[in-house]
């Protein structure tokens, strides 16, 4: 009898420990990019991580619908535009963390501390090494020049990456000048916008057009499949605003049940220990300036990135969508 009571007591004592040491993540970042990190964290700390992966829109809708009943402690997604939308719809919470503030540069996290960048993605110019002399290239804005007529390929304006790029341009140039630039791009298109960055690059490689705008990790994937692909990256705006950078990132949900453990996980993901792998798994750039990019990524060369706060991508997203529509960018 005594033994049973002791056993029950042990069980009662041990249960809450397991219950609090589980963090639940809703992730728009794909499983193969997060699981190796979560496994490493579990091995190091004993903290279990449950996760589901889906597109950003459905995850946000689910968080809203679940309200206080949500099991999610962390929302992880890509593009500051999506993170800003999540904060705006009230599903995230403010986090005061010295570790996150130290590891994540100020322009790559929410000024209101509701989300934090975990990797940097650069959206830059890609060109045909057969048909373009890189000296022809200077800025995103210059791709509107008539010298690029019939030579430009772009991804659809429906993609949040382009909405964020245009939102940043509106911040820099104002509506009127930005609309003129986008109209110039549209006038220079060789063909209808593509559904993704890879198709955009394949069209350039195939000779349908000479230059385009893509996220560098898609270039990395193409280069891995076809090491001889006759494309190269160009870093534009080095004398002005810098390359357009965006983030993948995460925030703690408003109704997190395991808030402290979730904050610790985010802090670890931003640490030197985790950052190399977090970025390298998707050929992105670490957000923590103390960590160097992977060798494959470093080989593309150094660049100056835009240091405007990426929250602007969210704030001006609706304006950017309307502007692209008016400029005829489909
Ligand atoms: Fe992507």
PDB file of C-alpha atoms and ligand atoms in Angstrom:
ATOM      1  CA  UNK A   1       0.000   0.000   0.000  1.00  0.00           C
ATOM      2  CA  UNK A   2       2.752   2.426   1.040  1.00  0.00           C
ATOM      3  CA  UNK A   3       4.641   1.613  -2.184  1.00  0.00           C
ATOM      4  CA  UNK A   4       1.578   2.392  -4.268  1.00  0.00           C
ATOM      5  CA  UNK A   5       1.178   5.752  -2.576  1.00  0.00           C
ATOM      6  CA  UNK A   6       4.832   6.592  -3.171  1.00  0.00           C
ATOM      7  CA  UNK A   7       4.526   5.509  -6.802  1.00  0.00           C
ATOM      8  CA  UNK A   8       1.435   7.660  -7.230  1.00  0.00           C
ATOM      9  CA  UNK A   9       3.172  10.611  -5.612  1.00  0.00           C
ATOM     10  CA  UNK A  10       6.108  10.202  -7.973  1.00  0.00           C
ATOM     11  CA  UNK A  11       3.730  10.104 -10.903  1.00  0.00           C
ATOM     12  CA  UNK A  12       1.923  13.211  -9.655  1.00  0.00           C
ATOM     13  CA  UNK A  13       5.210  15.020  -9.240  1.00  0.00           C
ATOM     14  CA  UNK A  14       6.613  13.943 -12.588  1.00  0.00           C
ATOM     15  CA  UNK A  15       3.525  14.634 -14.716  1.00  0.00           C
ATOM     16  CA  UNK A  16       3.471  18.447 -14.533  1.00  0.00           C
ATOM     17  CA  UNK A  17       7.145  18.553 -15.453  1.00  0.00           C
ATOM     18  CA  UNK A  18       6.454  16.726 -18.706  1.00  0.00           C
ATOM     19  CA  UNK A  19       3.363  18.821 -19.300  1.00  0.00           C
ATOM     20  CA  UNK A  20       5.225  22.140 -19.100  1.00  0.00           C
ATOM     21  CA  UNK A  21       8.237  20.895 -21.001  1.00  0.00           C
ATOM     22  CA  UNK A  22       6.390  20.605 -24.280  1.00  0.00           C
ATOM     23  CA  UNK A  23       6.266  23.460 -26.773  1.00  0.00           C
ATOM     24  CA  UNK A  24       3.788  23.464 -29.649  1.00  0.00           C
ATOM     25  CA  UNK A  25       4.731  25.222 -32.880  1.00  0.00           C
ATOM     26  CA  UNK A  26       2.527  26.122 -35.844  1.00  0.00           C
ATOM     27  CA  UNK A  27       4.986  26.427 -38.716  1.00  0.00           C
ATOM     28  CA  UNK A  28       4.740  27.672 -42.283  1.00  0.00           C
ATOM     29  CA  UNK A  29       8.412  26.799 -42.532  1.00  0.00           C
ATOM     30  CA  UNK A  30       8.599  23.305 -43.992  1.00  0.00           C
ATOM     31  CA  UNK A  31       9.211  20.259 -41.806  1.00  0.00           C
ATOM     32  CA  UNK A  32      12.627  19.358 -43.232  1.00  0.00           C
ATOM     33  CA  UNK A  33      13.874  22.876 -42.383  1.00  0.00           C
ATOM     34  CA  UNK A  34      12.792  22.827 -38.728  1.00  0.00           C
ATOM     35  CA  UNK A  35      12.824  19.192 -37.551  1.00  0.00           C
ATOM     36  CA  UNK A  36      16.634  18.847 -37.346  1.00  0.00           C
ATOM     37  CA  UNK A  37      16.754  21.915 -35.079  1.00  0.00           C
ATOM     38  CA  UNK A  38      13.844  20.788 -32.922  1.00  0.00           C
ATOM     39  CA  UNK A  39      15.459  17.346 -32.539  1.00  0.00           C
ATOM     40  CA  UNK A  40      18.737  18.948 -31.482  1.00  0.00           C
ATOM     41  CA  UNK A  41      16.926  21.133 -28.943  1.00  0.00           C
ATOM     42  CA  UNK A  42      15.041  18.169 -27.480  1.00  0.00           C
ATOM     43  CA  UNK A  43      18.250  16.211 -27.158  1.00  0.00           C
ATOM     44  CA  UNK A  44      19.960  19.128 -25.430  1.00  0.00           C
ATOM     45  CA  UNK A  45      17.163  20.165 -23.052  1.00  0.00           C
ATOM     46  CA  UNK A  46      14.624  17.335 -22.826  1.00  0.00           C
ATOM     47  CA  UNK A  47      11.928  19.762 -23.970  1.00  0.00           C
ATOM     48  CA  UNK A  48       9.526  18.066 -26.384  1.00  0.00           C
ATOM     49  CA  UNK A  49       8.410  20.020 -29.430  1.00  0.00           C
ATOM     50  CA  UNK A  50       5.123  19.290 -31.151  1.00  0.00           C
ATOM     51  CA  UNK A  51       4.527  20.965 -34.473  1.00  0.00           C
ATOM     52  CA  UNK A  52       2.206  21.144 -37.431  1.00  0.00           C
ATOM     53  CA  UNK A  53       3.160  22.629 -40.776  1.00  0.00           C
ATOM     54  CA  UNK A  54       0.862  24.381 -43.256  1.00  0.00           C
ATOM     55  CA  UNK A  55       0.765  27.548 -45.344  1.00  0.00           C
ATOM     56  CA  UNK A  56       0.811  30.858 -43.454  1.00  0.00           C
ATOM     57  CA  UNK A  57      -2.830  31.750 -44.274  1.00  0.00           C
ATOM     58  CA  UNK A  58      -4.441  28.550 -42.946  1.00  0.00           C
ATOM     59  CA  UNK A  59      -2.233  28.582 -39.831  1.00  0.00           C
ATOM     60  CA  UNK A  60      -3.255  32.135 -39.019  1.00  0.00           C
ATOM     61  CA  UNK A  61      -6.941  31.312 -39.628  1.00  0.00           C
ATOM     62  CA  UNK A  62      -6.607  28.299 -37.345  1.00  0.00           C
ATOM     63  CA  UNK A  63      -5.002  30.365 -34.573  1.00  0.00           C
ATOM     64  CA  UNK A  64      -7.804  32.910 -34.786  1.00  0.00           C
ATOM     65  CA  UNK A  65     -10.512  30.219 -34.772  1.00  0.00           C
ATOM     66  CA  UNK A  66      -8.982  28.349 -31.823  1.00  0.00           C
ATOM     67  CA  UNK A  67      -8.694  31.504 -29.710  1.00  0.00           C
ATOM     68  CA  UNK A  68      -7.862  30.750 -26.081  1.00  0.00           C
ATOM     69  CA  UNK A  69      -8.085  26.998 -26.769  1.00  0.00           C
ATOM     70  CA  UNK A  70      -5.154  26.950 -29.171  1.00  0.00           C
ATOM     71  CA  UNK A  71      -2.407  24.471 -28.334  1.00  0.00           C
ATOM     72  CA  UNK A  72       0.080  26.655 -30.244  1.00  0.00           C
ATOM     73  CA  UNK A  73       2.791  28.441 -28.267  1.00  0.00           C
ATOM     74  CA  UNK A  74       4.747  29.668 -31.303  1.00  0.00           C
ATOM     75  CA  UNK A  75       3.774  30.782 -34.803  1.00  0.00           C
ATOM     76  CA  UNK A  76       6.668  30.423 -37.224  1.00  0.00           C
ATOM     77  CA  UNK A  77       6.364  31.726 -40.771  1.00  0.00           C
ATOM     78  CA  UNK A  78       8.162  33.412 -43.615  1.00  0.00           C
ATOM     79  CA  UNK A  79       8.064  37.024 -44.785  1.00  0.00           C
ATOM     80  CA  UNK A  80       7.698  40.012 -42.489  1.00  0.00           C
ATOM     81  CA  UNK A  81       4.436  40.758 -44.334  1.00  0.00           C
ATOM     82  CA  UNK A  82       2.899  37.556 -42.936  1.00  0.00           C
ATOM     83  CA  UNK A  83       4.325  38.101 -39.435  1.00  0.00           C
ATOM     84  CA  UNK A  84       3.012  41.653 -39.425  1.00  0.00           C
ATOM     85  CA  UNK A  85      -0.453  40.370 -40.428  1.00  0.00           C
ATOM     86  CA  UNK A  86      -0.369  37.854 -37.569  1.00  0.00           C
ATOM     87  CA  UNK A  87       0.522  40.571 -35.054  1.00  0.00           C
ATOM     88  CA  UNK A  88      -2.126  42.859 -36.532  1.00  0.00           C
ATOM     89  CA  UNK A  89      -4.831  40.208 -36.116  1.00  0.00           C
ATOM     90  CA  UNK A  90      -4.007  39.873 -32.418  1.00  0.00           C
ATOM     91  CA  UNK A  91      -2.772  36.282 -32.197  1.00  0.00           C
ATOM     92  CA  UNK A  92       0.772  37.148 -31.057  1.00  0.00           C
ATOM     93  CA  UNK A  93       2.091  38.701 -27.847  1.00  0.00           C
ATOM     94  CA  UNK A  94       4.884  41.045 -26.864  1.00  0.00           C
ATOM     95  CA  UNK A  95       8.082  39.431 -25.653  1.00  0.00           C
ATOM     96  CA  UNK A  96      10.758  41.246 -23.680  1.00  0.00           C
ATOM     97  CA  UNK A  97      13.904  39.206 -24.144  1.00  0.00           C
ATOM     98  CA  UNK A  98      17.415  40.554 -23.811  1.00  0.00           C
ATOM     99  CA  UNK A  99      18.699  37.506 -25.683  1.00  0.00           C
ATOM    100  CA  UNK A 100      16.435  38.056 -28.702  1.00  0.00           C
ATOM    101  CA  UNK A 101      17.135  41.793 -28.703  1.00  0.00           C
ATOM    102  CA  UNK A 102      20.849  41.060 -28.722  1.00  0.00           C
ATOM    103  CA  UNK A 103      20.815  38.251 -31.308  1.00  0.00           C
ATOM    104  CA  UNK A 104      18.326  39.744 -33.782  1.00  0.00           C
ATOM    105  CA  UNK A 105      19.230  43.138 -35.327  1.00  0.00           C
ATOM    106  CA  UNK A 106      16.578  45.787 -34.637  1.00  0.00           C
ATOM    107  CA  UNK A 107      15.478  46.169 -38.276  1.00  0.00           C
ATOM    108  CA  UNK A 108      14.761  42.427 -38.496  1.00  0.00           C
ATOM    109  CA  UNK A 109      12.265  42.263 -35.623  1.00  0.00           C
ATOM    110  CA  UNK A 110       8.945  43.889 -34.785  1.00  0.00           C
ATOM    111  CA  UNK A 111       9.401  47.352 -33.198  1.00  0.00           C
ATOM    112  CA  UNK A 112       6.583  46.192 -30.902  1.00  0.00           C
ATOM    113  CA  UNK A 113       8.422  42.918 -30.016  1.00  0.00           C
ATOM    114  CA  UNK A 114       5.688  40.596 -31.279  1.00  0.00           C
ATOM    115  CA  UNK A 115       7.876  38.754 -33.807  1.00  0.00           C
ATOM    116  CA  UNK A 116      11.550  38.172 -34.431  1.00  0.00           C
ATOM    117  CA  UNK A 117      13.523  37.283 -37.559  1.00  0.00           C
ATOM    118  CA  UNK A 118      15.331  33.943 -37.452  1.00  0.00           C
ATOM    119  CA  UNK A 119      16.883  33.953 -40.923  1.00  0.00           C
ATOM    120  CA  UNK A 120      17.477  36.536 -43.648  1.00  0.00           C
ATOM    121  CA  UNK A 121      16.365  35.991 -47.225  1.00  0.00           C
ATOM    122  CA  UNK A 122      17.782  38.252 -49.910  1.00  0.00           C
ATOM    123  CA  UNK A 123      15.568  39.055 -52.918  1.00  0.00           C
ATOM    124  CA  UNK A 124      17.969  40.093 -55.619  1.00  0.00           C
ATOM    125  CA  UNK A 125      18.624  40.260 -59.352  1.00  0.00           C
ATOM    126  CA  UNK A 126      19.489  37.092 -61.282  1.00  0.00           C
ATOM    127  CA  UNK A 127      20.834  37.314 -64.834  1.00  0.00           C
ATOM    128  CA  UNK A 128      21.956  35.266 -67.800  1.00  0.00           C
ATOM    129  CA  UNK A 129      25.749  35.039 -67.900  1.00  0.00           C
ATOM    130  CA  UNK A 130      25.403  34.420 -71.655  1.00  0.00           C
ATOM    131  CA  UNK A 131      23.493  37.567 -72.538  1.00  0.00           C
ATOM    132  CA  UNK A 132      24.079  40.091 -69.747  1.00  0.00           C
ATOM    133  CA  UNK A 133      27.254  41.920 -68.859  1.00  0.00           C
ATOM    134  CA  UNK A 134      26.908  42.552 -65.089  1.00  0.00           C
ATOM    135  CA  UNK A 135      28.074  46.118 -65.748  1.00  0.00           C
ATOM    136  CA  UNK A 136      24.670  46.678 -67.369  1.00  0.00           C
ATOM    137  CA  UNK A 137      23.054  46.084 -63.968  1.00  0.00           C
ATOM    138  CA  UNK A 138      22.768  48.636 -61.161  1.00  0.00           C
ATOM    139  CA  UNK A 139      19.475  48.784 -59.261  1.00  0.00           C
ATOM    140  CA  UNK A 140      15.967  47.286 -59.054  1.00  0.00           C
ATOM    141  CA  UNK A 141      14.717  50.667 -60.255  1.00  0.00           C
ATOM    142  CA  UNK A 142      16.935  50.515 -63.358  1.00  0.00           C
ATOM    143  CA  UNK A 143      15.146  47.337 -64.526  1.00  0.00           C
ATOM    144  CA  UNK A 144      12.383  49.781 -65.516  1.00  0.00           C
ATOM    145  CA  UNK A 145      14.702  51.390 -68.083  1.00  0.00           C
ATOM    146  CA  UNK A 146      13.704  50.781 -71.746  1.00  0.00           C
ATOM    147  CA  UNK A 147      17.089  49.118 -72.337  1.00  0.00           C
ATOM    148  CA  UNK A 148      15.537  46.036 -70.633  1.00  0.00           C
ATOM    149  CA  UNK A 149      12.529  45.962 -72.995  1.00  0.00           C
ATOM    150  CA  UNK A 150      11.543  42.360 -73.703  1.00  0.00           C
ATOM    151  CA  UNK A 151      14.365  41.127 -71.465  1.00  0.00           C
ATOM    152  CA  UNK A 152      12.762  40.974 -68.003  1.00  0.00           C
ATOM    153  CA  UNK A 153      11.032  38.036 -66.278  1.00  0.00           C
ATOM    154  CA  UNK A 154       9.156  38.409 -62.993  1.00  0.00           C
ATOM    155  CA  UNK A 155       7.211  36.260 -60.582  1.00  0.00           C
ATOM    156  CA  UNK A 156       3.541  37.071 -60.016  1.00  0.00           C
ATOM    157  CA  UNK A 157       2.610  40.118 -57.917  1.00  0.00           C
ATOM    158  CA  UNK A 158       0.318  37.808 -55.912  1.00  0.00           C
ATOM    159  CA  UNK A 159       3.321  36.469 -54.033  1.00  0.00           C
ATOM    160  CA  UNK A 160       3.987  38.153 -50.704  1.00  0.00           C
ATOM    161  CA  UNK A 161       7.737  38.375 -51.530  1.00  0.00           C
ATOM    162  CA  UNK A 162       7.025  40.863 -54.322  1.00  0.00           C
ATOM    163  CA  UNK A 163       4.426  42.697 -52.253  1.00  0.00           C
ATOM    164  CA  UNK A 164       7.091  43.187 -49.565  1.00  0.00           C
ATOM    165  CA  UNK A 165       9.675  44.357 -52.098  1.00  0.00           C
ATOM    166  CA  UNK A 166       7.241  46.925 -53.515  1.00  0.00           C
ATOM    167  CA  UNK A 167       6.143  48.007 -50.014  1.00  0.00           C
ATOM    168  CA  UNK A 168       9.783  48.804 -49.201  1.00  0.00           C
ATOM    169  CA  UNK A 169      10.094  50.732 -52.474  1.00  0.00           C
ATOM    170  CA  UNK A 170       7.007  52.791 -51.601  1.00  0.00           C
ATOM    171  CA  UNK A 171       8.645  53.618 -48.246  1.00  0.00           C
ATOM    172  CA  UNK A 172      11.770  54.825 -50.051  1.00  0.00           C
ATOM    173  CA  UNK A 173      10.337  56.540 -53.128  1.00  0.00           C
ATOM    174  CA  UNK A 174       6.694  57.301 -52.366  1.00  0.00           C
ATOM    175  CA  UNK A 175       3.692  56.030 -54.357  1.00  0.00           C
ATOM    176  CA  UNK A 176       4.081  58.006 -57.565  1.00  0.00           C
ATOM    177  CA  UNK A 177       7.705  57.174 -58.308  1.00  0.00           C
ATOM    178  CA  UNK A 178       7.211  53.531 -57.303  1.00  0.00           C
ATOM    179  CA  UNK A 179       4.218  53.200 -59.647  1.00  0.00           C
ATOM    180  CA  UNK A 180       6.322  54.544 -62.507  1.00  0.00           C
ATOM    181  CA  UNK A 181       9.045  51.990 -61.742  1.00  0.00           C
ATOM    182  CA  UNK A 182       6.571  49.107 -61.637  1.00  0.00           C
ATOM    183  CA  UNK A 183       4.998  50.285 -64.906  1.00  0.00           C
ATOM    184  CA  UNK A 184       8.494  50.267 -66.385  1.00  0.00           C
ATOM    185  CA  UNK A 185       9.041  46.693 -65.223  1.00  0.00           C
ATOM    186  CA  UNK A 186       5.717  45.620 -66.741  1.00  0.00           C
ATOM    187  CA  UNK A 187       6.588  47.340 -70.036  1.00  0.00           C
ATOM    188  CA  UNK A 188       9.890  45.422 -70.103  1.00  0.00           C
ATOM    189  CA  UNK A 189       8.404  41.957 -69.447  1.00  0.00           C
ATOM    190  CA  UNK A 190       9.320  39.308 -72.006  1.00  0.00           C
ATOM    191  CA  UNK A 191       6.320  37.210 -70.987  1.00  0.00           C
ATOM    192  CA  UNK A 192       3.539  36.865 -68.381  1.00  0.00           C
ATOM    193  CA  UNK A 193       4.720  36.727 -64.742  1.00  0.00           C
ATOM    194  CA  UNK A 194       5.596  33.240 -63.462  1.00  0.00           C
ATOM    195  CA  UNK A 195       4.032  31.390 -60.531  1.00  0.00           C
ATOM    196  CA  UNK A 196       7.374  30.927 -58.750  1.00  0.00           C
ATOM    197  CA  UNK A 197      11.024  31.980 -58.616  1.00  0.00           C
ATOM    198  CA  UNK A 198      12.343  28.707 -60.033  1.00  0.00           C
ATOM    199  CA  UNK A 199      10.236  29.041 -63.216  1.00  0.00           C
ATOM    200  CA  UNK A 200      11.463  32.633 -63.525  1.00  0.00           C
ATOM    201  CA  UNK A 201      15.082  31.456 -63.476  1.00  0.00           C
ATOM    202  CA  UNK A 202      14.396  28.555 -65.840  1.00  0.00           C
ATOM    203  CA  UNK A 203      12.945  31.042 -68.344  1.00  0.00           C
ATOM    204  CA  UNK A 204      16.118  33.155 -68.119  1.00  0.00           C
ATOM    205  CA  UNK A 205      18.329  30.070 -68.511  1.00  0.00           C
ATOM    206  CA  UNK A 206      16.246  28.964 -71.516  1.00  0.00           C
ATOM    207  CA  UNK A 207      16.727  32.335 -73.239  1.00  0.00           C
ATOM    208  CA  UNK A 208      13.162  33.623 -72.889  1.00  0.00           C
ATOM    209  CA  UNK A 209      14.477  36.674 -71.005  1.00  0.00           C
ATOM    210  CA  UNK A 210      17.771  37.972 -69.611  1.00  0.00           C
ATOM    211  CA  UNK A 211      17.189  39.051 -66.004  1.00  0.00           C
ATOM    212  CA  UNK A 212      14.735  38.706 -63.127  1.00  0.00           C
ATOM    213  CA  UNK A 213      14.262  39.098 -59.374  1.00  0.00           C
ATOM    214  CA  UNK A 214      14.415  36.056 -57.070  1.00  0.00           C
ATOM    215  CA  UNK A 215      15.177  34.915 -53.534  1.00  0.00           C
ATOM    216  CA  UNK A 216      18.737  33.639 -53.433  1.00  0.00           C
ATOM    217  CA  UNK A 217      17.926  30.228 -51.877  1.00  0.00           C
ATOM    218  CA  UNK A 218      15.953  29.295 -55.009  1.00  0.00           C
ATOM    219  CA  UNK A 219      19.058  30.129 -57.027  1.00  0.00           C
ATOM    220  CA  UNK A 220      21.006  27.873 -54.645  1.00  0.00           C
ATOM    221  CA  UNK A 221      18.587  24.989 -55.210  1.00  0.00           C
ATOM    222  CA  UNK A 222      18.790  25.393 -58.990  1.00  0.00           C
ATOM    223  CA  UNK A 223      22.577  25.575 -58.820  1.00  0.00           C
ATOM    224  CA  UNK A 224      22.649  22.329 -56.826  1.00  0.00           C
ATOM    225  CA  UNK A 225      20.533  20.561 -59.450  1.00  0.00           C
ATOM    226  CA  UNK A 226      22.420  22.071 -62.365  1.00  0.00           C
ATOM    227  CA  UNK A 227      25.913  23.298 -61.353  1.00  0.00           C
ATOM    228  CA  UNK A 228      26.562  24.566 -64.892  1.00  0.00           C
ATOM    229  CA  UNK A 229      23.417  26.692 -65.134  1.00  0.00           C
ATOM    230  CA  UNK A 230      24.353  29.903 -66.954  1.00  0.00           C
ATOM    231  CA  UNK A 231      22.916  32.278 -64.369  1.00  0.00           C
ATOM    232  CA  UNK A 232      24.472  34.496 -61.708  1.00  0.00           C
ATOM    233  CA  UNK A 233      23.291  36.682 -58.866  1.00  0.00           C
ATOM    234  CA  UNK A 234      23.788  40.443 -58.856  1.00  0.00           C
ATOM    235  CA  UNK A 235      23.649  42.624 -55.724  1.00  0.00           C
ATOM    236  CA  UNK A 236      21.771  45.800 -56.692  1.00  0.00           C
ATOM    237  CA  UNK A 237      21.452  49.190 -54.965  1.00  0.00           C
ATOM    238  CA  UNK A 238      24.873  48.930 -53.311  1.00  0.00           C
ATOM    239  CA  UNK A 239      25.330  52.712 -53.557  1.00  0.00           C
ATOM    240  CA  UNK A 240      21.871  53.421 -52.183  1.00  0.00           C
ATOM    241  CA  UNK A 241      19.319  51.362 -50.258  1.00  0.00           C
ATOM    242  CA  UNK A 242      20.988  47.941 -50.402  1.00  0.00           C
ATOM    243  CA  UNK A 243      19.612  44.561 -51.406  1.00  0.00           C
ATOM    244  CA  UNK A 244      15.993  43.914 -50.411  1.00  0.00           C
ATOM    245  CA  UNK A 245      16.077  41.587 -47.429  1.00  0.00           C
ATOM    246  CA  UNK A 246      13.222  39.840 -45.717  1.00  0.00           C
ATOM    247  CA  UNK A 247      13.033  37.282 -42.923  1.00  0.00           C
ATOM    248  CA  UNK A 248      11.651  34.005 -41.794  1.00  0.00           C
ATOM    249  CA  UNK A 249      10.698  34.429 -38.194  1.00  0.00           C
ATOM    250  CA  UNK A 250       8.423  33.635 -35.291  1.00  0.00           C
ATOM    251  CA  UNK A 251       6.379  35.038 -32.444  1.00  0.00           C
ATOM    252  CA  UNK A 252       4.889  33.756 -29.191  1.00  0.00           C
ATOM    253  CA  UNK A 253       1.123  33.324 -29.400  1.00  0.00           C
ATOM    254  CA  UNK A 254      -1.158  35.399 -27.198  1.00  0.00           C
ATOM    255  CA  UNK A 255      -2.714  32.265 -25.692  1.00  0.00           C
ATOM    256  CA  UNK A 256       0.493  30.250 -25.285  1.00  0.00           C
ATOM    257  CA  UNK A 257       0.191  27.678 -22.493  1.00  0.00           C
ATOM    258  CA  UNK A 258       3.955  27.215 -22.217  1.00  0.00           C
ATOM    259  CA  UNK A 259       5.104  30.754 -22.748  1.00  0.00           C
ATOM    260  CA  UNK A 260       8.394  30.608 -20.839  1.00  0.00           C
ATOM    261  CA  UNK A 261       9.520  27.393 -22.503  1.00  0.00           C
ATOM    262  CA  UNK A 262       8.488  28.809 -25.889  1.00  0.00           C
ATOM    263  CA  UNK A 263      10.529  31.989 -25.351  1.00  0.00           C
ATOM    264  CA  UNK A 264      13.549  29.855 -24.393  1.00  0.00           C
ATOM    265  CA  UNK A 265      13.174  27.904 -27.654  1.00  0.00           C
ATOM    266  CA  UNK A 266      13.059  31.125 -29.714  1.00  0.00           C
ATOM    267  CA  UNK A 267      16.093  32.440 -27.846  1.00  0.00           C
ATOM    268  CA  UNK A 268      17.973  29.233 -28.622  1.00  0.00           C
ATOM    269  CA  UNK A 269      16.983  29.403 -32.314  1.00  0.00           C
ATOM    270  CA  UNK A 270      18.535  32.892 -32.451  1.00  0.00           C
ATOM    271  CA  UNK A 271      21.741  31.744 -30.726  1.00  0.00           C
ATOM    272  CA  UNK A 272      25.111  31.155 -32.346  1.00  0.00           C
ATOM    273  CA  UNK A 273      24.670  27.452 -31.650  1.00  0.00           C
ATOM    274  CA  UNK A 274      21.482  27.130 -33.748  1.00  0.00           C
ATOM    275  CA  UNK A 275      21.795  29.914 -36.334  1.00  0.00           C
ATOM    276  CA  UNK A 276      24.299  28.316 -38.674  1.00  0.00           C
ATOM    277  CA  UNK A 277      22.094  25.265 -39.169  1.00  0.00           C
ATOM    278  CA  UNK A 278      18.808  27.222 -39.235  1.00  0.00           C
ATOM    279  CA  UNK A 279      20.044  29.334 -42.155  1.00  0.00           C
ATOM    280  CA  UNK A 280      22.085  26.649 -43.919  1.00  0.00           C
ATOM    281  CA  UNK A 281      19.174  24.183 -44.161  1.00  0.00           C
ATOM    282  CA  UNK A 282      17.468  26.580 -46.601  1.00  0.00           C
ATOM    283  CA  UNK A 283      20.604  28.296 -47.963  1.00  0.00           C
ATOM    284  CA  UNK A 284      19.564  31.552 -46.253  1.00  0.00           C
ATOM    285  CA  UNK A 285      21.592  34.045 -44.214  1.00  0.00           C
ATOM    286  CA  UNK A 286      21.799  33.851 -40.407  1.00  0.00           C
ATOM    287  CA  UNK A 287      19.974  36.681 -38.670  1.00  0.00           C
ATOM    288  CA  UNK A 288      22.554  36.697 -35.861  1.00  0.00           C
ATOM    289  CA  UNK A 289      25.460  38.849 -37.118  1.00  0.00           C
ATOM    290  CA  UNK A 290      27.950  36.753 -35.120  1.00  0.00           C
ATOM    291  CA  UNK A 291      27.281  33.759 -37.384  1.00  0.00           C
ATOM    292  CA  UNK A 292      28.685  33.357 -40.904  1.00  0.00           C
ATOM    293  CA  UNK A 293      26.572  31.944 -43.732  1.00  0.00           C
ATOM    294  CA  UNK A 294      27.148  28.459 -45.091  1.00  0.00           C
ATOM    295  CA  UNK A 295      30.028  28.042 -47.595  1.00  0.00           C
ATOM    296  CA  UNK A 296      27.668  27.624 -50.595  1.00  0.00           C
ATOM    297  CA  UNK A 297      25.916  30.879 -49.692  1.00  0.00           C
ATOM    298  CA  UNK A 298      29.138  32.760 -48.907  1.00  0.00           C
ATOM    299  CA  UNK A 299      30.401  31.885 -52.388  1.00  0.00           C
ATOM    300  CA  UNK A 300      27.789  34.252 -53.876  1.00  0.00           C
ATOM    301  CA  UNK A 301      29.694  37.162 -52.343  1.00  0.00           C
ATOM    302  CA  UNK A 302      28.987  39.845 -49.764  1.00  0.00           C
ATOM    303  CA  UNK A 303      26.405  42.580 -50.110  1.00  0.00           C
ATOM    304  CA  UNK A 304      24.938  45.504 -48.278  1.00  0.00           C
ATOM    305  CA  UNK A 305      21.343  44.735 -47.262  1.00  0.00           C
ATOM    306  CA  UNK A 306      18.536  47.237 -46.767  1.00  0.00           C
ATOM    307  CA  UNK A 307      18.450  48.326 -43.110  1.00  0.00           C
ATOM    308  CA  UNK A 308      14.898  49.654 -43.150  1.00  0.00           C
ATOM    309  CA  UNK A 309      12.730  47.834 -40.590  1.00  0.00           C
ATOM    310  CA  UNK A 310      11.024  44.903 -42.330  1.00  0.00           C
ATOM    311  CA  UNK A 311       7.768  45.759 -40.538  1.00  0.00           C
ATOM    312  CA  UNK A 312       7.262  48.264 -43.360  1.00  0.00           C
ATOM    313  CA  UNK A 313       6.568  45.293 -45.638  1.00  0.00           C
ATOM    314  CA  UNK A 314       3.445  44.565 -43.594  1.00  0.00           C
ATOM    315  CA  UNK A 315       2.383  48.143 -42.974  1.00  0.00           C
ATOM    316  CA  UNK A 316       2.364  49.018 -46.677  1.00  0.00           C
ATOM    317  CA  UNK A 317       1.284  45.618 -48.022  1.00  0.00           C
ATOM    318  CA  UNK A 318      -2.262  46.645 -48.990  1.00  0.00           C
ATOM    319  CA  UNK A 319      -0.926  49.805 -50.626  1.00  0.00           C
ATOM    320  CA  UNK A 320       1.659  47.736 -52.533  1.00  0.00           C
ATOM    321  CA  UNK A 321      -0.986  45.296 -53.815  1.00  0.00           C
ATOM    322  CA  UNK A 322      -3.182  48.160 -55.066  1.00  0.00           C
ATOM    323  CA  UNK A 323      -0.241  49.924 -56.667  1.00  0.00           C
ATOM    324  CA  UNK A 324       0.920  46.816 -58.542  1.00  0.00           C
ATOM    325  CA  UNK A 325      -2.634  46.266 -59.761  1.00  0.00           C
ATOM    326  CA  UNK A 326      -2.876  49.854 -61.038  1.00  0.00           C
ATOM    327  CA  UNK A 327       0.519  49.497 -62.737  1.00  0.00           C
ATOM    328  CA  UNK A 328      -0.721  46.398 -64.575  1.00  0.00           C
ATOM    329  CA  UNK A 329       1.604  43.982 -62.755  1.00  0.00           C
ATOM    330  CA  UNK A 330      -0.378  40.731 -62.535  1.00  0.00           C
TER     331      UNK A 330
HETATM  332 FE1  LIG B   1      10.216  30.766 -50.627  1.00  0.00          FE
END
